[in-house]
PDB file of C-alpha atoms in Angstrom:
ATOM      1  CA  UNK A   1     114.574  10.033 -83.954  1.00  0.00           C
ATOM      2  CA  UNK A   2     114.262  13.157 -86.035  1.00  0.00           C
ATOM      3  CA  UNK A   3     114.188  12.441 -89.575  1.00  0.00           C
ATOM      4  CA  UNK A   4     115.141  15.714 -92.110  1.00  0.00           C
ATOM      5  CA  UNK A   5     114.997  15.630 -96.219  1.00  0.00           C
ATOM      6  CA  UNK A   6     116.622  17.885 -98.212  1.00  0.00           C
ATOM      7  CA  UNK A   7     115.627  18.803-101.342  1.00  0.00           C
ATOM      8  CA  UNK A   8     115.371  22.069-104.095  1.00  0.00           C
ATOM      9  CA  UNK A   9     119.192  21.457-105.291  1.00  0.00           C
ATOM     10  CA  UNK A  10     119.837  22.181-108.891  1.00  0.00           C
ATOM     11  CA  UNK A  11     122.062  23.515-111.658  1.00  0.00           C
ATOM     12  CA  UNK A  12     122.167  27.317-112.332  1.00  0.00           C
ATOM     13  CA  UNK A  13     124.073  30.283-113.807  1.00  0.00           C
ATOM     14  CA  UNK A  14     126.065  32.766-111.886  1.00  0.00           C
ATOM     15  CA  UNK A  15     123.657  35.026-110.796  1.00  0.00           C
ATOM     16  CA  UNK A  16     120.620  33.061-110.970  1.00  0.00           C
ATOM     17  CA  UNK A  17     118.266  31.582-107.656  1.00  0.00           C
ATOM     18  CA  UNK A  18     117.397  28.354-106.102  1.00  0.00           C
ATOM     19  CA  UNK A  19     114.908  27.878-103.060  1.00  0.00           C
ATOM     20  CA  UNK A  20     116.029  24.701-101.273  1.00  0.00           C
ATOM     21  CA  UNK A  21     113.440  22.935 -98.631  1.00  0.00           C
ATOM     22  CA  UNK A  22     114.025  20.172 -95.900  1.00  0.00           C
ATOM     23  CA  UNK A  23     111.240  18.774 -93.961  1.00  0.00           C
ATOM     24  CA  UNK A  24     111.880  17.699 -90.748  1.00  0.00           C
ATOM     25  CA  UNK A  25     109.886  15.507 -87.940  1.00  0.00           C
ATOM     26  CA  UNK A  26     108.039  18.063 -85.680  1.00  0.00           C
ATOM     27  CA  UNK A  27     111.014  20.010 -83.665  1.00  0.00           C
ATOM     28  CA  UNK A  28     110.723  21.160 -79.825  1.00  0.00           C
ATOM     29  CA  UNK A  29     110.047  25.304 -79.327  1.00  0.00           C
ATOM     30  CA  UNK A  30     113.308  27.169 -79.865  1.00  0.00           C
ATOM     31  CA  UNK A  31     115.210  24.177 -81.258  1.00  0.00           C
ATOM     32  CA  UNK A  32     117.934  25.595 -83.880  1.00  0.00           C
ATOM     33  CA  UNK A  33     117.880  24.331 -87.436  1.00  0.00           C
ATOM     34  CA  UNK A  34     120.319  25.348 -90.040  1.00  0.00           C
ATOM     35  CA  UNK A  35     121.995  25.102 -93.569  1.00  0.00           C
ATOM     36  CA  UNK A  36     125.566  23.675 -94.106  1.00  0.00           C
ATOM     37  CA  UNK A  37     127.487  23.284 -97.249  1.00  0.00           C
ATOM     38  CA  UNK A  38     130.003  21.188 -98.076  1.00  0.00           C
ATOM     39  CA  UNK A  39     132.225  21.342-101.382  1.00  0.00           C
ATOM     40  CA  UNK A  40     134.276  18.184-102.528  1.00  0.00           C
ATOM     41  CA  UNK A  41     137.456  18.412-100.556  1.00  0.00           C
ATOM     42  CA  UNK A  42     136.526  21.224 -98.029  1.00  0.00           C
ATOM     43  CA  UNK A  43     134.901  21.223 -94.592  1.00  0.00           C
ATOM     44  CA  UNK A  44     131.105  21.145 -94.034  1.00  0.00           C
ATOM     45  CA  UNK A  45     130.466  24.764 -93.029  1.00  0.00           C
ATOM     46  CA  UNK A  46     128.043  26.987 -91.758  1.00  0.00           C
ATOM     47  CA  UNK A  47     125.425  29.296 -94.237  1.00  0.00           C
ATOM     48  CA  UNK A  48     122.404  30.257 -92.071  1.00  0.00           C
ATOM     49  CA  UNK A  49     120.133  29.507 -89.069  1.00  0.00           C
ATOM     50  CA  UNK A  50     117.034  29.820 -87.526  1.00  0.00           C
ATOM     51  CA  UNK A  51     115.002  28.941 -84.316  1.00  0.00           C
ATOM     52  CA  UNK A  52     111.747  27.356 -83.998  1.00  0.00           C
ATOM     53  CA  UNK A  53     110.370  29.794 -82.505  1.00  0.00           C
ATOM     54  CA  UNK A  54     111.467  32.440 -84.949  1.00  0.00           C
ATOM     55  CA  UNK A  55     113.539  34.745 -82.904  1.00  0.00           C
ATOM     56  CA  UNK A  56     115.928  35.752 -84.770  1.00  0.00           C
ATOM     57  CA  UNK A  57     117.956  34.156 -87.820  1.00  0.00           C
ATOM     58  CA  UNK A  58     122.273  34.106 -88.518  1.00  0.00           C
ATOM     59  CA  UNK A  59     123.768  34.184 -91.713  1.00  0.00           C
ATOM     60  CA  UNK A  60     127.567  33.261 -92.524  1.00  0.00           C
ATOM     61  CA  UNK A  61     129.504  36.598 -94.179  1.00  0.00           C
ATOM     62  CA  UNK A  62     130.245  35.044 -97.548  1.00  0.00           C
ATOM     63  CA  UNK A  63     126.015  34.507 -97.790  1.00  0.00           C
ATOM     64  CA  UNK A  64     124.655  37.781 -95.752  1.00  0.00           C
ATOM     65  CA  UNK A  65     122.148  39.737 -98.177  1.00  0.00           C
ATOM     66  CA  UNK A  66     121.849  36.491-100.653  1.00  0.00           C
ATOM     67  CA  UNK A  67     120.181  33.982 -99.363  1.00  0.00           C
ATOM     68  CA  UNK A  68     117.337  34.311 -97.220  1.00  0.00           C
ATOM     69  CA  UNK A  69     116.485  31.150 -94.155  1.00  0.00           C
ATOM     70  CA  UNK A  70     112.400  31.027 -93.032  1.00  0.00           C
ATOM     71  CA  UNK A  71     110.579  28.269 -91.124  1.00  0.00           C
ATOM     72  CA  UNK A  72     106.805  26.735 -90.861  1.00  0.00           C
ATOM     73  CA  UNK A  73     105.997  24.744 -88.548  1.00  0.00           C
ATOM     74  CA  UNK A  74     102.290  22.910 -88.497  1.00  0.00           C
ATOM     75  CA  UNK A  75     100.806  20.119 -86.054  1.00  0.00           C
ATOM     76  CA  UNK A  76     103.397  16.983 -87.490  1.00  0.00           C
ATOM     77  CA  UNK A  77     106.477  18.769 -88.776  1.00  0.00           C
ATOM     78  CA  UNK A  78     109.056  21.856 -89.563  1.00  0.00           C
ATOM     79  CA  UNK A  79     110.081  23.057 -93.414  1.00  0.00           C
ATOM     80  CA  UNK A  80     113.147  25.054 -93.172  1.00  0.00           C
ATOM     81  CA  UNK A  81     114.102  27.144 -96.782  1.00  0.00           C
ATOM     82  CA  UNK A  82     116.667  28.631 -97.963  1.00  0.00           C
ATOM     83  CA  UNK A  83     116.367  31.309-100.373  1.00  0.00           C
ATOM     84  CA  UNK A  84     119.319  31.731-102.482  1.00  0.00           C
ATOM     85  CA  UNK A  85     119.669  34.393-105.117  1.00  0.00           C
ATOM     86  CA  UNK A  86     122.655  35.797-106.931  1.00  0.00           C
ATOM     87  CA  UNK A  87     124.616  32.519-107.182  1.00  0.00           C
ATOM     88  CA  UNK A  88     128.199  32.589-107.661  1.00  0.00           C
ATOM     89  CA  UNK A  89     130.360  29.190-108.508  1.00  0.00           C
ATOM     90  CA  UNK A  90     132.263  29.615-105.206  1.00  0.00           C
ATOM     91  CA  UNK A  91     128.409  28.285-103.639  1.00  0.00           C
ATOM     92  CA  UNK A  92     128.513  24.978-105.475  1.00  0.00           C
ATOM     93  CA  UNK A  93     128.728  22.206-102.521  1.00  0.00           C
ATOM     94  CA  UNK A  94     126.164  19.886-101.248  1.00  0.00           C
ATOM     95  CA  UNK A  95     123.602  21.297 -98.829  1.00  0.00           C
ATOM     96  CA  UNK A  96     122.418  20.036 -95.956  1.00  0.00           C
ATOM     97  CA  UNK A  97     120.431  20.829 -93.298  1.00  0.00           C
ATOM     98  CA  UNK A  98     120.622  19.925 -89.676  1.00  0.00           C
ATOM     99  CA  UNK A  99     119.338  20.422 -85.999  1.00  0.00           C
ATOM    100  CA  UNK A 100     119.956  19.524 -82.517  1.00  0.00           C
ATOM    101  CA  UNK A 101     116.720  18.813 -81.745  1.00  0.00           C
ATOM    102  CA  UNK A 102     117.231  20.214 -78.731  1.00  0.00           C
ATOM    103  CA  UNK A 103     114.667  23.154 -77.158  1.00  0.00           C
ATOM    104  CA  UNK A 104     117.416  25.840 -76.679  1.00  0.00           C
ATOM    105  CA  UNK A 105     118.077  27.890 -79.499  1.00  0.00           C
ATOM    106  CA  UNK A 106     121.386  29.107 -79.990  1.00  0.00           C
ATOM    107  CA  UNK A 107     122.956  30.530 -83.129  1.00  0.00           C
ATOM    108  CA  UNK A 108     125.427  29.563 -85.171  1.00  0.00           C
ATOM    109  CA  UNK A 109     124.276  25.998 -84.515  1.00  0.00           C
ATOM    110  CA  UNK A 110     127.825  24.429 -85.073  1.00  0.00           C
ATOM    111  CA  UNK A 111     128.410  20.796 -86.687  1.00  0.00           C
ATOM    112  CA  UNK A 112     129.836  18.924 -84.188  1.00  0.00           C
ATOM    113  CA  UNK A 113     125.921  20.009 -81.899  1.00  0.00           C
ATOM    114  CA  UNK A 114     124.390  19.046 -84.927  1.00  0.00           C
ATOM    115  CA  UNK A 115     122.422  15.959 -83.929  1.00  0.00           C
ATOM    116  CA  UNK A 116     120.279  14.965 -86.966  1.00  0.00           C
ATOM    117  CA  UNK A 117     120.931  15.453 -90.822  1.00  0.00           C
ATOM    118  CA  UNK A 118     119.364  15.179 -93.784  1.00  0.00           C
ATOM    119  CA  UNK A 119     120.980  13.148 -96.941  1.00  0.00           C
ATOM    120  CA  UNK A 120     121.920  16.653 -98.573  1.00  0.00           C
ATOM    121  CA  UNK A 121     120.934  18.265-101.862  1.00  0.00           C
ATOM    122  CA  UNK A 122     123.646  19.304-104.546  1.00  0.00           C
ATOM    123  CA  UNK A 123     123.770  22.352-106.039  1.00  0.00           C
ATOM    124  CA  UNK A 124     125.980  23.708-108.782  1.00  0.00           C
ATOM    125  CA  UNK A 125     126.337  26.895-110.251  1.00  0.00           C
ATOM    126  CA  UNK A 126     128.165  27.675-113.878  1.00  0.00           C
ATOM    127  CA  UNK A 127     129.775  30.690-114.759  1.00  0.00           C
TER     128      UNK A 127
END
């Protein structure tokens, strides 16, 4: 059982920054963890990923050179953030993170292989 918490969420302007953070239970090597958003009557999409081992990262087009996705990793768990800077009102949704939990890292990690979630973390942004 892999166990993930979100948190970081908030209420900002347009153009202002948030740094979201979710904890998770200590991951395999190379599993793939990632951010999803989900706005009230839309699908839970993708925003950005990252390995466990760091190799490389993915970011969804509407999100590429805005937000920013890095990892730690010590001896009893992983902290994925999320960077976000130069909000718009279009990224208001409820953020989640997820993983397989799997040792294979593969990038975009889609929702349907997303094995584990955390509760989410809201965040809205004003214009």
């Amino acid at each position: 059982q892999v166990l993930l918490a979100e948190s970081g969420g908030g209420s900002v302007k347009a153009g202002g920054s948030l740094r979201l953070s979710c904890t998770s239970s200590l991951l395999p090597y190379a599993a793939p963890l990632g951010w999803f958003r989900q706005a009230p009557g839309k699908e839970r999409e993708w925003v950005a990923g990252i390995c466990t081992d760091v190799q490389g990262t993915h970011y969804a087009e509407s999100v590429k050179g805005r937000f920013t996705i890095s990892q730690d990793q010590d001896m009893t768990k992983n902290t994925l953030y999320l960077q976000m800077s130069s909000l718009k009102p279009e990224d208001t949704a409820m953020y989640y993170c997820g993983t397989s939990a799997e040792g294979r890292c593969f990038l975009p990690l889609t929702a349907r292989l997303v094995h584990y979630w955390g509760q989410g973390t809201q965040v809205t942004v004003s214009s």
